[in-house]
XYZ file of C-alpha atoms in Angstrom:
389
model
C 0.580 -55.770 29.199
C 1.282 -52.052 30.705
C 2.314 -49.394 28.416
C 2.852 -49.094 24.454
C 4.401 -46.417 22.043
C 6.618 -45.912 18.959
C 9.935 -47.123 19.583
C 12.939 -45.313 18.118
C 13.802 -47.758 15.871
C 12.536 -47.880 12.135
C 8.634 -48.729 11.990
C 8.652 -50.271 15.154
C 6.405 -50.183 18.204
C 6.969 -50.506 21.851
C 5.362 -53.136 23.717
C 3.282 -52.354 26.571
C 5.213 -53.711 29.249
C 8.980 -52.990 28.985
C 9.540 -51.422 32.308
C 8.704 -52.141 35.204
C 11.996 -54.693 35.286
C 14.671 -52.032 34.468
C 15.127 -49.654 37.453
C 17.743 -46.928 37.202
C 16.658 -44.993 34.424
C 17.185 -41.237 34.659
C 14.863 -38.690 33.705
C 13.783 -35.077 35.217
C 10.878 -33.992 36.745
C 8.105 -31.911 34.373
C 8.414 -28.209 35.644
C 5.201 -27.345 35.178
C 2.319 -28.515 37.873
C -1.155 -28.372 37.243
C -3.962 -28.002 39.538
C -4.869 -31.188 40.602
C -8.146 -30.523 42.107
C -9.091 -28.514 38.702
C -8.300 -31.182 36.676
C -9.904 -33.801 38.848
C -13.064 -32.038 38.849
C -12.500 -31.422 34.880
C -11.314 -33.941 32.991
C -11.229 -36.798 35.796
C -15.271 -37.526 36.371
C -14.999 -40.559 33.507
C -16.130 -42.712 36.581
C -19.178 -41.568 38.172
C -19.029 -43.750 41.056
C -16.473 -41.910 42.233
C -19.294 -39.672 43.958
C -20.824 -42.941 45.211
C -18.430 -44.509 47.442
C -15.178 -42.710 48.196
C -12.120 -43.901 49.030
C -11.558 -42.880 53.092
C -10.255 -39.542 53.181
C -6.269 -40.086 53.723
C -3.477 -37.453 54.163
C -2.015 -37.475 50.859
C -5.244 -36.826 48.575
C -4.705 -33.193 49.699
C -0.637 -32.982 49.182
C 1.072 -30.856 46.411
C 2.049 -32.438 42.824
C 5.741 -31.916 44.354
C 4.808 -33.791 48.216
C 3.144 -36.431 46.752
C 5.595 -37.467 44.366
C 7.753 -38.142 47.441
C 5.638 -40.557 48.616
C 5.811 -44.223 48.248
C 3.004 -45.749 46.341
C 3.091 -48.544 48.762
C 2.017 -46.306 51.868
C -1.066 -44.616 50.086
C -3.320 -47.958 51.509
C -4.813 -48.367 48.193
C -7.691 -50.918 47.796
C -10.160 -51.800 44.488
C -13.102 -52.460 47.051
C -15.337 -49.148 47.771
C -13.713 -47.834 43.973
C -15.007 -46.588 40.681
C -13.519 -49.541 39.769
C -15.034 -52.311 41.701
C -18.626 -51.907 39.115
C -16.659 -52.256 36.197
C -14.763 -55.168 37.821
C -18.089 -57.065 38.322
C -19.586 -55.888 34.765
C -16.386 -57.985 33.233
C -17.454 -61.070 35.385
C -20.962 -60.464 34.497
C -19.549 -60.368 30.963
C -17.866 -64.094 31.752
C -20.879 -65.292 33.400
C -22.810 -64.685 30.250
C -20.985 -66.807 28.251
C -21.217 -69.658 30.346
C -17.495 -69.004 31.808
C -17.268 -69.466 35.668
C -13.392 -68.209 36.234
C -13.275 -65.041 37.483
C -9.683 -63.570 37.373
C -8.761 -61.896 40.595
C -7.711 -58.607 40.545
C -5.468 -56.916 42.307
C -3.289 -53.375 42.238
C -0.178 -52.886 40.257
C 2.254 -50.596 38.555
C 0.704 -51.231 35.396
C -2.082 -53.001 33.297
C -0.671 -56.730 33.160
C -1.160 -60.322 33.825
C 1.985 -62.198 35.404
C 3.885 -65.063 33.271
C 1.410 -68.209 33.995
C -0.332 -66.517 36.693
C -4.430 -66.227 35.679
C -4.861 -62.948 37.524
C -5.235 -59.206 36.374
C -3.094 -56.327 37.886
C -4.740 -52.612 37.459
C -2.815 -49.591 37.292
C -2.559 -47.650 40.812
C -3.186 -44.460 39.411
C -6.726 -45.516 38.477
C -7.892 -45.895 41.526
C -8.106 -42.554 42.972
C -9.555 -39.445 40.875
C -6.472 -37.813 42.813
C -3.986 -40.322 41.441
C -5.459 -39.884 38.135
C -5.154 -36.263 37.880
C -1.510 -36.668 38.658
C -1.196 -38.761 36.020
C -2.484 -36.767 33.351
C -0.302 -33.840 34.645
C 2.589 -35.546 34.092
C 1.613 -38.159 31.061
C -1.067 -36.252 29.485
C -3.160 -39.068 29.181
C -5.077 -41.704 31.848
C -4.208 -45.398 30.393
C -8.066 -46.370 30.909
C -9.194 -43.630 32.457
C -12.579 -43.728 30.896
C -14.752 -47.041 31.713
C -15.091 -47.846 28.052
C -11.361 -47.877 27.699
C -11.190 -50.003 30.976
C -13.195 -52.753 29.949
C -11.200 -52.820 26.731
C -7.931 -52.853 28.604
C -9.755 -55.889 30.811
C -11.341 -57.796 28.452
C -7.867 -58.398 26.654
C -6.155 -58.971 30.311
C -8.864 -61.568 30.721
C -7.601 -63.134 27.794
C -4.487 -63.531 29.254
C -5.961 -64.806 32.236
C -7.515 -67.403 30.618
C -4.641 -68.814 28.499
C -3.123 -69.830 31.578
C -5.875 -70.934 33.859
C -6.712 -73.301 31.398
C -3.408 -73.971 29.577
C -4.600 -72.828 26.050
C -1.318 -72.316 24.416
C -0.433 -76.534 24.682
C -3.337 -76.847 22.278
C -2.141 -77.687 18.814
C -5.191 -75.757 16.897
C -3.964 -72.551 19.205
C -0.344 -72.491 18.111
C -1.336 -72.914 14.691
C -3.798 -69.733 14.556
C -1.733 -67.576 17.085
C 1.941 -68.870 16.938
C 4.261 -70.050 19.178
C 4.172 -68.649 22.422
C 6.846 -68.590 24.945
C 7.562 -67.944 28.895
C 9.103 -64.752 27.996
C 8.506 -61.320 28.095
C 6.575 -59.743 25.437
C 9.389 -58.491 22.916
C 10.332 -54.777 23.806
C 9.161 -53.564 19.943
C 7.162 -54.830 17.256
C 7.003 -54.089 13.537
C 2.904 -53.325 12.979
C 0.739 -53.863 9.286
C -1.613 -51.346 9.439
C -3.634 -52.716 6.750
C -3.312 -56.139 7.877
C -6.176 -58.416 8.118
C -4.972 -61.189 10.053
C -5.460 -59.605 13.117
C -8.354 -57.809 14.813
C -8.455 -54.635 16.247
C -9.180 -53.988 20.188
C -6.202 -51.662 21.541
C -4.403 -48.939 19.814
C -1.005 -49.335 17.535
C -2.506 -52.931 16.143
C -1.403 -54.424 19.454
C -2.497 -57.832 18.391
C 0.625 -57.792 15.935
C 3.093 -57.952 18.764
C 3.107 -61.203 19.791
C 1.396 -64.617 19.670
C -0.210 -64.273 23.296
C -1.588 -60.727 22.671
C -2.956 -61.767 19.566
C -5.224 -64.473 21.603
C -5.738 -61.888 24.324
C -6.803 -59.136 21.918
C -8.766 -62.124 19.881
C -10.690 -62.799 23.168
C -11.647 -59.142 23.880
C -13.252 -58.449 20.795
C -15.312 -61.906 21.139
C -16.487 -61.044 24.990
C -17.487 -57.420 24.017
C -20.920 -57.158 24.531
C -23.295 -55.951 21.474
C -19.965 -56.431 19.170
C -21.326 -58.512 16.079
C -17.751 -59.810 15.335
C -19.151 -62.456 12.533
C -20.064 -59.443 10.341
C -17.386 -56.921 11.406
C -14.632 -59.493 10.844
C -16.636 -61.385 7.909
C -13.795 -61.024 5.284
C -10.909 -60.754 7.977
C -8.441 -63.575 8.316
C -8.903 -62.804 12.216
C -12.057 -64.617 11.506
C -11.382 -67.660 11.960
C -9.460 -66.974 15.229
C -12.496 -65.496 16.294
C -14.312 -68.721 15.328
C -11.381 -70.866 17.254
C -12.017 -68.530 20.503
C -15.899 -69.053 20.472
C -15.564 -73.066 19.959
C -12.650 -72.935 23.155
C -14.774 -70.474 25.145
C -18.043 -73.066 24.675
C -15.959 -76.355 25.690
C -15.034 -74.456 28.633
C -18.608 -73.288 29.875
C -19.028 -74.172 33.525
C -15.372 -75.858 33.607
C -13.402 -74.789 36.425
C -9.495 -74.001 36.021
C -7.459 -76.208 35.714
C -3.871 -74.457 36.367
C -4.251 -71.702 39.455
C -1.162 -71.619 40.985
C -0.876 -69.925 44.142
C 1.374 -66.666 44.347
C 2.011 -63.659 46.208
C 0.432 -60.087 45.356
C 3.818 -58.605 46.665
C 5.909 -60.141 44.517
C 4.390 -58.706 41.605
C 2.953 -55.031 42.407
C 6.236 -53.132 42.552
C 5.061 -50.652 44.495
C 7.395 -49.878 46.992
C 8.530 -46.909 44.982
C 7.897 -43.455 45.055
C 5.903 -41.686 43.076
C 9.044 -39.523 41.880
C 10.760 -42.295 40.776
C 7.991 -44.215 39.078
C 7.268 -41.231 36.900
C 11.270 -40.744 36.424
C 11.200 -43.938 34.785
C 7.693 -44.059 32.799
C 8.715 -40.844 31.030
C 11.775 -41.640 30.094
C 10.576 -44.777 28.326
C 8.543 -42.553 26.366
C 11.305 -39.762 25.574
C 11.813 -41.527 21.990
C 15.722 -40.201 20.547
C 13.778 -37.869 17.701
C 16.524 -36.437 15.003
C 17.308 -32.806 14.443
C 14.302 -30.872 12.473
C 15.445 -29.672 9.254
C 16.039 -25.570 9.469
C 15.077 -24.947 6.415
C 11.301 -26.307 6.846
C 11.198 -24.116 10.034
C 12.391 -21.196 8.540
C 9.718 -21.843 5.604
C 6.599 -22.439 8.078
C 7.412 -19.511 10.469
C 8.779 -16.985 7.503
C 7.077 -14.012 8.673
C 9.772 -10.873 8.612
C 8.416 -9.606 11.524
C 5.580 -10.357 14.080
C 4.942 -12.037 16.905
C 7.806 -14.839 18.487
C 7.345 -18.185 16.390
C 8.455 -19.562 20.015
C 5.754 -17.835 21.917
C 2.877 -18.759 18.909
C 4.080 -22.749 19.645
C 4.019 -22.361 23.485
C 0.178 -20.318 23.369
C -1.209 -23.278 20.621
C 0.217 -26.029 22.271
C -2.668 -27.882 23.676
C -4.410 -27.104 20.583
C -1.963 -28.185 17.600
C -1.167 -31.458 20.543
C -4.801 -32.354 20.527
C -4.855 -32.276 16.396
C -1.791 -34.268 16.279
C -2.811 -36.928 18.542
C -5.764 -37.532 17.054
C -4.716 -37.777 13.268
C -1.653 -40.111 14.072
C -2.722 -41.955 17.229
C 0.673 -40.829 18.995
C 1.108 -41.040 22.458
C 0.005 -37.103 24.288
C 3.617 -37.273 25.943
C 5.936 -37.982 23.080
C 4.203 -35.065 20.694
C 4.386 -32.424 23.257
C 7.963 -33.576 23.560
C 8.308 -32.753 20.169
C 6.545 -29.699 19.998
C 8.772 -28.225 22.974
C 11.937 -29.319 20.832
C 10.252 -27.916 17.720
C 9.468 -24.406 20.367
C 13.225 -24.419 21.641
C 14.640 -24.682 17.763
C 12.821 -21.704 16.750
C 14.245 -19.345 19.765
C 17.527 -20.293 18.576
C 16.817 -19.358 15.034
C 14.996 -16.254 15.779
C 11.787 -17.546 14.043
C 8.576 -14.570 13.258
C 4.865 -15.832 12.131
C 2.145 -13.387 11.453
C -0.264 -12.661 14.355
C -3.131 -12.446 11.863
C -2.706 -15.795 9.528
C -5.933 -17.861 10.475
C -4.610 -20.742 8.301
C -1.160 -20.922 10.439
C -2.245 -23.613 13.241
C -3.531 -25.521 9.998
C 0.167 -25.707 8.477
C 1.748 -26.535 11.759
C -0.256 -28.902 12.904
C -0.116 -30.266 8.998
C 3.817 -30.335 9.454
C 4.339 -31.841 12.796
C 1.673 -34.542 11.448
C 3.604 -35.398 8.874
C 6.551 -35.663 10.535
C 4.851 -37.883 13.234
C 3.381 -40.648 10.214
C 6.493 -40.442 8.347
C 8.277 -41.599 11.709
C 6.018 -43.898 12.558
C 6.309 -46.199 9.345
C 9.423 -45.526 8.017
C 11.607 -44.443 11.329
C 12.968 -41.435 10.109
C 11.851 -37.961 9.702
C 11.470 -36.999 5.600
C 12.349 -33.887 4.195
C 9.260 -32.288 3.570
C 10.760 -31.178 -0.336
């Protein structure tokens, strides 16, 4: 499980591991940098132990946006022990231990949140390991993929689930294929079709990731039973998920002080892909998310920015950005990346049509961010943009 997002096809969503097996995409660097020290210190200090117990000072925490991308994840020496990370490691053990559960998933550093085909261990994103690394990847993906510790333990509590269906073989059981599905040795499918309103499923990650496919139903299952203080009886009471819920508690009990009984041995190397640079990692990971929107409709444009005269509509987009993106995002649960995508399409469309809004209209950022919401939920379920009349 790695990264997720609307696909381009109609009312689908991508899975969150599509990838890290396709090398050779293109894609172009983002031409603005931000401050990475600024944002560090700004948006970055989700983990407070990262004043505890710093990472040893290396060369490349004080490079450029532009150096470091030209260096090869492999060579930054990264390690979970000493981390922000390492606490909320142990609090998901602790989390284990509580229910009775004595397997531990190792954890190790990878390209992305996942858990290997059959192989009961957890990989954690690189870029979460250093507040450095983080605040490069918010420059150029807008977002941190668990960069707070509450979305960590979400994102590891459902990778524990993984875990767990192969150290102890869960998918053979007959009672588990018939509440989850059938499972398979391959990869999660690339897109799934989501119910929103669906109560067969519970609700852990965003974009109803338990929909996707049989195993992340179990792993998302298995998250919402380990989190702590989550009364999932009564918050699932008149949910079909329910009685997956029930299945996971009655597994997790039989299991109590049981050891493994499938940990096959493998190498970390074969699975961390990290002998990449940065440049190209971040080549790749945004053009997975550059989703093939269609052409905006001129005549909606020419409506919302109608203003005879005033200031660029252009320049109005470009000084509201963050503030319509933020509005967006939060209304429609779209990935940071792909709206500002389509904001800087919407930005370039009206300097080619020689679009004017009023300096003065207070209710302006309230229709734009009311159209480009629109346009993102009536892409989301129906895969296509709608006229707006």
């Amino acid at each position: 499980m790695g990264f997720q997002g609307k696909s381009a096809e109609a009312g689908l969503y991508r899975c969150r591991r599509p990838y890290r097996f396709s090398p050779g995409w293109l894609g172009s660097p983002r031409p603005r940098v931000a401050c990475a020290a600024r944002l560090a210190r700004r948006r970055d200090r989700a983990f407070p132990g990262d004043t505890v117990r710093e990472m040893e000072a290396a060369d490349w925490v004080s490079l450029s946006d532009e150096e470091l991308l030209e260096r090869r994840i492999s060579t930054l020496a990264l390690q979970l022990e000493g981390t922000a990370l390492e606490p909320l490691i142990r609090q998901l053990y602790d989390e284990l231990s509580v229910k009775g559960l004595v397997f531990h998933p190792p954890c190790h550093i990878g390209d992305e949140w996942f858990v290997p085909i059959g192989i009961p261990a957890i990989f954690i994103p690189f870029f979460l390991v250093h507040e450095r690394l983080r605040a490069l990847e918010r420059t150029m993906m807008l977002e941190v993929e668990g960069g707070t510790p509450e979305w960590f333990m979400k994102l590891m509590r459902h990778e524990a689930g993984h875990a767990y269906m192969y150290a102890y073989r869960l998918t053979r059981k007959k009672k588990w294929r018939e509440l989850f599905g059938q499972t398979s040795q391959e990869e999660t499918p690339n897109t799934y079709r989501p119910r929103p309103f669906s109560r067969s499923y519970v609700v852990n990650l965003e974009d109803w990731y338990a929909q996707s496919h049989p195993d992340e139903d179990f792993a998302e299952t298995f998250a919402i039973w380990l989190t702590p203080a989550l009364d999932w009886r009564n918050r699932y009471a008149r949910w079909g998920a329910r009685e997956k819920l029930e299945y996971v508690d009655e597994s997790m009990r039989l299991l109590a002080g049981k050891p493994p009984v499938h940990m096959p041995e493998y190498r970390v190397a074969d699975y961390d892909c990290l002998n990449v640079k940065l440049k190209t990692y971040y080549t790749r990971k945004r053009k997975l998310y550059e989703d093939t929107y269609p052409d905006f409709y001129d005549a909606d444009l020419r409506q919302l920015f109608g203003a005879p005269a005033g200031i660029k509509a252009s320049a109005y987009l470009r000084r509201r950005r963050r503030r319509i993106l933020n509005a967006v995002c939060q209304w429609t649960n779209e990935k940071k990346f792909r709206v500002n995508e389509l904001l800087a399409r919407l930005t370039r469309r009206c300097d080619q049509l020689g679009l004017h809004v009023l300096n003065d209209d207070p209710q302006q950022d309230f229709r734009v961010s009311a159209f480009i919401t629109t346009l993102v939920m009536n892409y989301l379920f129906t895969g296509k943009f709608k006229r707006t009349k």
